mmCIF file of C-alpha atoms and ligand atoms in Angstrom:
data_model
loop_
_atom_site.group_PDB
_atom_site.id
_atom_site.type_symbol
_atom_site.label_atom_id
_atom_site.label_comp_id
_atom_site.label_asym_id
_atom_site.label_seq_id
_atom_site.Cartn_x
_atom_site.Cartn_y
_atom_site.Cartn_z
ATOM 1 C CA MET A 381 -16.548 20.099 -3.580
ATOM 2 C CA GLN A 382 -13.196 18.223 -4.278
ATOM 3 C CA PHE A 383 -14.336 15.877 -6.538
ATOM 4 C CA ASP A 384 -17.513 15.066 -9.051
ATOM 5 C CA GLU A 385 -20.250 13.092 -6.685
ATOM 6 C CA ARG A 386 -22.150 11.349 -10.241
ATOM 7 C CA GLN A 387 -18.551 10.460 -10.822
ATOM 8 C CA PHE A 388 -17.814 8.276 -8.339
ATOM 9 C CA HIS A 389 -19.699 5.913 -5.427
ATOM 10 C CA PRO A 390 -19.721 5.691 -1.850
ATOM 11 C CA PHE A 391 -16.706 2.230 -1.159
ATOM 12 C CA LEU A 392 -15.978 2.580 2.509
ATOM 13 C CA THR A 393 -17.395 4.591 5.095
ATOM 14 C CA GLU A 394 -14.987 5.721 8.107
ATOM 15 C CA LYS A 395 -16.373 3.161 10.402
ATOM 16 C CA GLU A 396 -15.486 0.456 7.428
ATOM 17 C CA ILE A 397 -11.869 1.856 7.435
ATOM 18 C CA SER A 398 -11.525 1.720 11.031
ATOM 19 C CA THR A 399 -12.691 -1.870 11.207
ATOM 20 C CA LEU A 400 -10.063 -2.614 8.329
ATOM 21 C CA VAL A 401 -7.191 -1.403 10.178
ATOM 22 C CA ASP A 402 -8.832 -3.056 13.550
ATOM 23 C CA SER A 403 -8.154 -5.935 11.699
ATOM 24 C CA LEU A 404 -4.406 -4.725 10.633
ATOM 25 C CA ALA A 405 -3.710 -3.742 14.316
ATOM 26 C CA GLU A 406 -5.082 -7.288 15.560
ATOM 27 C CA LYS A 407 -2.915 -9.206 12.966
ATOM 28 C CA ILE A 408 0.726 -7.478 14.490
ATOM 29 C CA ASN A 409 -0.191 -7.323 17.553
ATOM 30 C CA ALA A 410 -0.310 -10.908 17.535
ATOM 31 C CA ASP A 411 2.230 -11.922 15.597
ATOM 32 C CA PHE A 412 4.905 -8.747 17.883
ATOM 33 C CA GLY A 413 5.545 -8.867 21.952
ATOM 34 C CA ILE A 414 5.396 -5.237 23.571
ATOM 35 C CA ASN A 415 9.068 -5.536 23.765
ATOM 36 C CA ASP A 416 9.420 -5.867 19.797
ATOM 37 C CA ARG A 417 10.290 -2.299 19.677
ATOM 38 C CA LEU A 418 9.023 -1.714 15.951
ATOM 39 C CA LEU A 419 9.750 0.516 13.205
ATOM 40 C CA LEU A 420 6.911 0.924 10.680
ATOM 41 C CA VAL A 421 8.116 2.944 7.102
ATOM 42 C CA GLY A 422 4.976 4.691 5.482
ATOM 43 C CA VAL A 423 5.390 5.680 1.910
ATOM 44 C CA LEU A 424 4.564 8.641 1.280
ATOM 45 C CA LYS A 425 1.999 10.473 0.427
ATOM 46 C CA GLY A 426 -0.789 8.211 0.838
ATOM 47 C CA ALA A 427 0.271 6.017 3.891
ATOM 48 C CA PHE A 428 -0.002 8.966 6.385
ATOM 49 C CA PRO A 429 -3.481 8.335 7.534
ATOM 50 C CA VAL A 430 -3.690 4.514 7.338
ATOM 51 C CA MET A 431 -0.097 5.211 9.326
ATOM 52 C CA ALA A 432 -1.270 7.732 12.005
ATOM 53 C CA ASP A 433 -4.577 5.301 12.951
ATOM 54 C CA LEU A 434 -2.296 2.185 12.660
ATOM 55 C CA ILE A 435 0.225 2.837 15.291
ATOM 56 C CA ARG A 436 -2.043 4.425 17.554
ATOM 57 C CA ARG A 437 -3.557 0.333 18.059
ATOM 58 C CA LEU A 438 -0.479 -1.273 18.287
ATOM 59 C CA HIS A 439 1.075 -2.567 22.011
ATOM 60 C CA SER A 440 4.417 -2.572 21.025
ATOM 61 C CA ASP A 441 7.234 0.527 21.189
ATOM 62 C CA VAL A 442 6.796 1.660 17.921
ATOM 63 C CA GLU A 443 9.032 3.959 15.741
ATOM 64 C CA VAL A 444 8.038 5.432 12.362
ATOM 65 C CA ASP A 445 9.569 6.768 9.336
ATOM 66 C CA PHE A 446 8.980 7.613 5.854
ATOM 67 C CA VAL A 447 9.833 6.859 2.367
ATOM 68 C CA ARG A 448 8.854 8.289 -1.151
ATOM 69 C CA ALA A 449 8.688 6.750 -3.848
ATOM 70 C CA ALA A 450 7.876 7.662 -7.920
ATOM 71 C CA ASN A 451 7.136 4.645 -10.248
ATOM 72 C CA HIS A 452 7.373 5.748 -13.439
ATOM 73 C CA GLY A 453 6.016 3.854 -16.409
ATOM 74 C CA LYS A 454 3.148 2.640 -14.510
ATOM 75 C CA SER A 455 1.239 1.725 -18.053
ATOM 76 C CA LEU A 456 4.235 -0.370 -19.539
ATOM 77 C CA GLN A 457 4.424 -4.339 -18.966
ATOM 78 C CA GLY A 458 8.290 -4.152 -18.631
ATOM 79 C CA PRO A 459 10.151 -3.332 -15.313
ATOM 80 C CA GLY A 460 9.226 0.107 -14.951
ATOM 81 C CA THR A 461 11.529 2.516 -12.931
ATOM 82 C CA VAL A 462 10.963 3.112 -9.433
ATOM 83 C CA THR A 463 13.276 6.279 -7.949
ATOM 84 C CA LEU A 464 13.747 6.892 -4.247
ATOM 85 C CA LEU A 465 12.621 10.914 -4.044
ATOM 86 C CA LYS A 466 13.228 10.221 0.382
ATOM 87 C CA ASP A 467 14.988 7.896 1.580
ATOM 88 C CA ILE A 468 14.455 6.346 5.133
ATOM 89 C CA SER A 469 16.758 7.753 7.715
ATOM 90 C CA VAL A 470 17.172 5.032 10.544
ATOM 91 C CA ASP A 471 19.228 2.359 10.910
ATOM 92 C CA VAL A 472 17.301 -0.749 10.198
ATOM 93 C CA LYS A 473 20.164 -3.787 10.915
ATOM 94 C CA ASN A 474 17.906 -5.525 13.682
ATOM 95 C CA ARG A 475 15.112 -3.852 13.508
ATOM 96 C CA HIS A 476 11.274 -5.619 13.089
ATOM 97 C CA VAL A 477 10.211 -3.902 9.992
ATOM 98 C CA ILE A 478 6.736 -3.064 8.553
ATOM 99 C CA ILE A 479 6.335 -1.073 5.411
ATOM 100 C CA VAL A 480 2.540 0.519 5.550
ATOM 101 C CA GLU A 481 0.964 1.368 2.418
ATOM 102 C CA GLU A 482 -2.527 2.387 1.712
ATOM 103 C CA ILE A 483 -3.394 -0.115 -1.433
ATOM 104 C CA ILE A 484 -1.099 -2.195 -3.697
ATOM 105 C CA ASP A 485 -1.454 -1.782 -7.360
ATOM 106 C CA SER A 486 1.269 -3.617 -9.627
ATOM 107 C CA GLY A 487 3.171 -3.801 -6.808
ATOM 108 C CA ARG A 488 6.214 -2.411 -8.440
ATOM 109 C CA THR A 489 6.732 0.385 -5.851
ATOM 110 C CA LEU A 490 6.420 -2.215 -2.828
ATOM 111 C CA GLN A 491 9.128 -4.612 -4.552
ATOM 112 C CA PHE A 492 11.417 -1.637 -5.041
ATOM 113 C CA LEU A 493 11.050 -0.643 -1.613
ATOM 114 C CA HIS A 494 11.010 -4.157 -0.079
ATOM 115 C CA ASP A 495 14.273 -5.147 -1.581
ATOM 116 C CA ARG A 496 16.584 -2.146 -0.848
ATOM 117 C CA LEU A 497 15.041 -2.344 2.696
ATOM 118 C CA LYS A 498 15.836 -5.873 3.187
ATOM 119 C CA ALA A 499 19.206 -5.349 1.798
ATOM 120 C CA ALA A 500 19.738 -3.448 5.100
ATOM 121 C CA LYS A 501 19.511 -6.099 7.180
ATOM 122 C CA PRO A 502 16.244 -5.925 9.547
ATOM 123 C CA LEU A 503 15.596 -8.518 11.927
ATOM 124 C CA SER A 504 12.120 -9.359 10.362
ATOM 125 C CA LEU A 505 10.353 -7.139 7.142
ATOM 126 C CA LYS A 506 7.004 -6.893 6.909
ATOM 127 C CA ILE A 507 4.376 -5.127 4.519
ATOM 128 C CA ALA A 508 0.922 -3.947 5.597
ATOM 129 C CA THR A 509 -1.568 -2.129 3.530
ATOM 130 C CA LEU A 510 -4.946 -1.817 3.962
ATOM 131 C CA LEU A 511 -6.006 -2.171 0.434
ATOM 132 C CA ASP A 512 -4.631 -4.843 -1.864
ATOM 133 C CA LYS A 513 -5.892 -4.384 -6.026
ATOM 134 C CA LYS A 514 -4.353 -8.085 -6.090
ATOM 135 C CA SER A 515 -5.361 -9.467 -9.290
ATOM 136 C CA LYS A 516 -3.326 -5.505 -10.643
ATOM 137 C CA ARG A 517 -0.268 -6.989 -9.458
ATOM 138 C CA LEU A 518 3.047 -7.635 -12.260
ATOM 139 C CA VAL A 519 5.630 -8.580 -9.782
ATOM 140 C CA ASN A 520 5.554 -11.276 -7.077
ATOM 141 C CA LEU A 521 4.887 -9.400 -4.651
ATOM 142 C CA HIS A 522 3.084 -10.684 -1.224
ATOM 143 C CA ALA A 523 1.708 -8.382 1.175
ATOM 144 C CA ASP A 524 1.578 -10.220 5.206
ATOM 145 C CA TYR A 525 -1.069 -7.917 6.525
ATOM 146 C CA VAL A 526 -3.777 -6.821 4.255
ATOM 147 C CA GLY A 527 -7.046 -5.149 5.512
ATOM 148 C CA LYS A 528 -8.935 -6.234 1.927
ATOM 149 C CA VAL A 529 -8.567 -7.746 -1.077
ATOM 150 C CA VAL A 530 -10.221 -5.107 -3.786
ATOM 151 C CA ASP A 531 -11.269 -5.112 -7.776
ATOM 152 C CA ASP A 532 -9.598 -3.142 -9.937
ATOM 153 C CA GLN A 533 -11.217 0.280 -9.962
ATOM 154 C CA PHE A 534 -9.709 3.703 -9.424
ATOM 155 C CA LEU A 535 -10.217 4.854 -5.699
ATOM 156 C CA ILE A 536 -10.077 8.149 -3.594
ATOM 157 C CA GLY A 537 -9.738 9.323 -0.047
ATOM 158 C CA TYR A 538 -8.177 7.969 3.244
ATOM 159 C CA GLY A 539 -5.066 9.648 1.492
ATOM 160 C CA LEU A 540 -5.283 8.100 -1.729
ATOM 161 C CA ASP A 541 -5.477 10.734 -4.482
ATOM 162 C CA LEU A 542 -6.861 12.492 -7.565
ATOM 163 C CA GLU A 543 -4.580 14.457 -8.938
ATOM 164 C CA GLU A 544 -3.106 15.812 -5.358
ATOM 165 C CA LYS A 545 -6.811 16.196 -4.405
ATOM 166 C CA CYS A 546 -9.621 13.892 -2.040
ATOM 167 C CA ARG A 547 -6.704 12.485 0.070
ATOM 168 C CA ASN A 548 -8.015 13.907 3.155
ATOM 169 C CA LEU A 549 -12.135 12.508 2.434
ATOM 170 C CA PRO A 550 -12.266 10.552 5.719
ATOM 171 C CA GLU A 551 -14.203 8.219 3.501
ATOM 172 C CA ILE A 552 -13.327 6.180 0.468
ATOM 173 C CA HIS A 553 -15.156 6.590 -3.384
ATOM 174 C CA ALA A 554 -14.859 4.769 -6.321
ATOM 175 C CA LEU A 555 -15.009 5.652 -9.846
ATOM 176 C CA LYS A 556 -17.681 5.034 -11.400
ATOM 177 C CA TYR A 557 -16.882 4.878 -14.952
ATOM 178 C CA PRO A 558 -13.009 3.636 -15.755
ATOM 179 C CA ASN A 559 -11.748 5.077 -18.408
HETATM 180 P P1 LIG B 943 2.032 0.329 -7.554
HETATM 181 O O1 LIG B 943 3.378 0.242 -7.659
HETATM 182 O O2 LIG B 943 1.531 0.209 -9.040
HETATM 183 O O3 LIG B 943 1.644 -1.004 -6.792
HETATM 184 O O4 LIG B 943 1.542 1.789 -7.083
HETATM 185 C C1 LIG B 943 1.079 1.701 -5.466
HETATM 186 C C2 LIG B 943 0.726 3.480 -5.512
HETATM 187 O O5 LIG B 943 -0.286 3.777 -6.877
HETATM 188 C C3 LIG B 943 -0.216 3.709 -4.354
HETATM 189 O O6 LIG B 943 1.270 3.630 -3.207
HETATM 190 C C4 LIG B 943 -0.765 4.441 -4.551
HETATM 191 O O7 LIG B 943 -0.071 5.588 -4.188
HETATM 192 C C5 LIG B 943 -1.130 4.783 -6.102
HETATM 193 N N1 LIG B 943 -2.162 3.808 -6.452
HETATM 194 C C6 LIG B 943 -2.751 2.491 -6.902
HETATM 195 N N2 LIG B 943 -4.334 2.676 -7.206
HETATM 196 C C7 LIG B 943 -4.488 3.597 -6.810
HETATM 197 C C8 LIG B 943 -5.678 4.379 -6.920
HETATM 198 O O8 LIG B 943 -6.982 3.231 -6.879
HETATM 199 N N3 LIG B 943 -6.008 5.582 -6.153
HETATM 200 C C9 LIG B 943 -5.396 6.366 -6.048
HETATM 201 N N4 LIG B 943 -3.884 5.661 -6.171
HETATM 202 C C10 LIG B 943 -3.668 4.904 -6.115
HETATM 203 MG MG1 LIG B 944 1.215 5.066 -1.612
#
């Protein structure tokens, strides 16, 4: 067993996650045309399941790429330091770009990635996230496509990890007693 079931309770079933991804795709499909050649940039590692499920629901031509960032100083109130461990390998200039995340917490990681991609002059730049811990935001960052706003709690499964485990759980579980 990957996690102690006594410490977690079921939070979102596979079906519920699927419905949230449907809603993300519906909004994106409404905003972009078939010929818009979207570039989806997934934030590793956690975003790969939602990325895989999302692209299969999109009607536009889709290209995918991935970035990986590390957020040091998460508990600090200061600006924190986000470093890039893997950059994108596609020219975003004149492309419609959507950054794809599984969850936003402080927003620091995405603010860093958003500013970096913005500087490369995309035609448009949006943020899609399956989950949003909106109350935890430490920076002014707005997500354009949000599956579900969630309370401040520790979640695992569907890409979300507990020290690198549990990403492969098909459903999402929440920690009962945050310490
Ligand atoms: P931020 O820079 O504080 O917004 O951090 C966002 C990243 O922290 C996400 O992409 C996740 O990788 C990770 N994260 C945030 N909340 C959780 C959680 O509840 N479980 C697992 N990982 C999380
Ligand atoms: Mg992530």
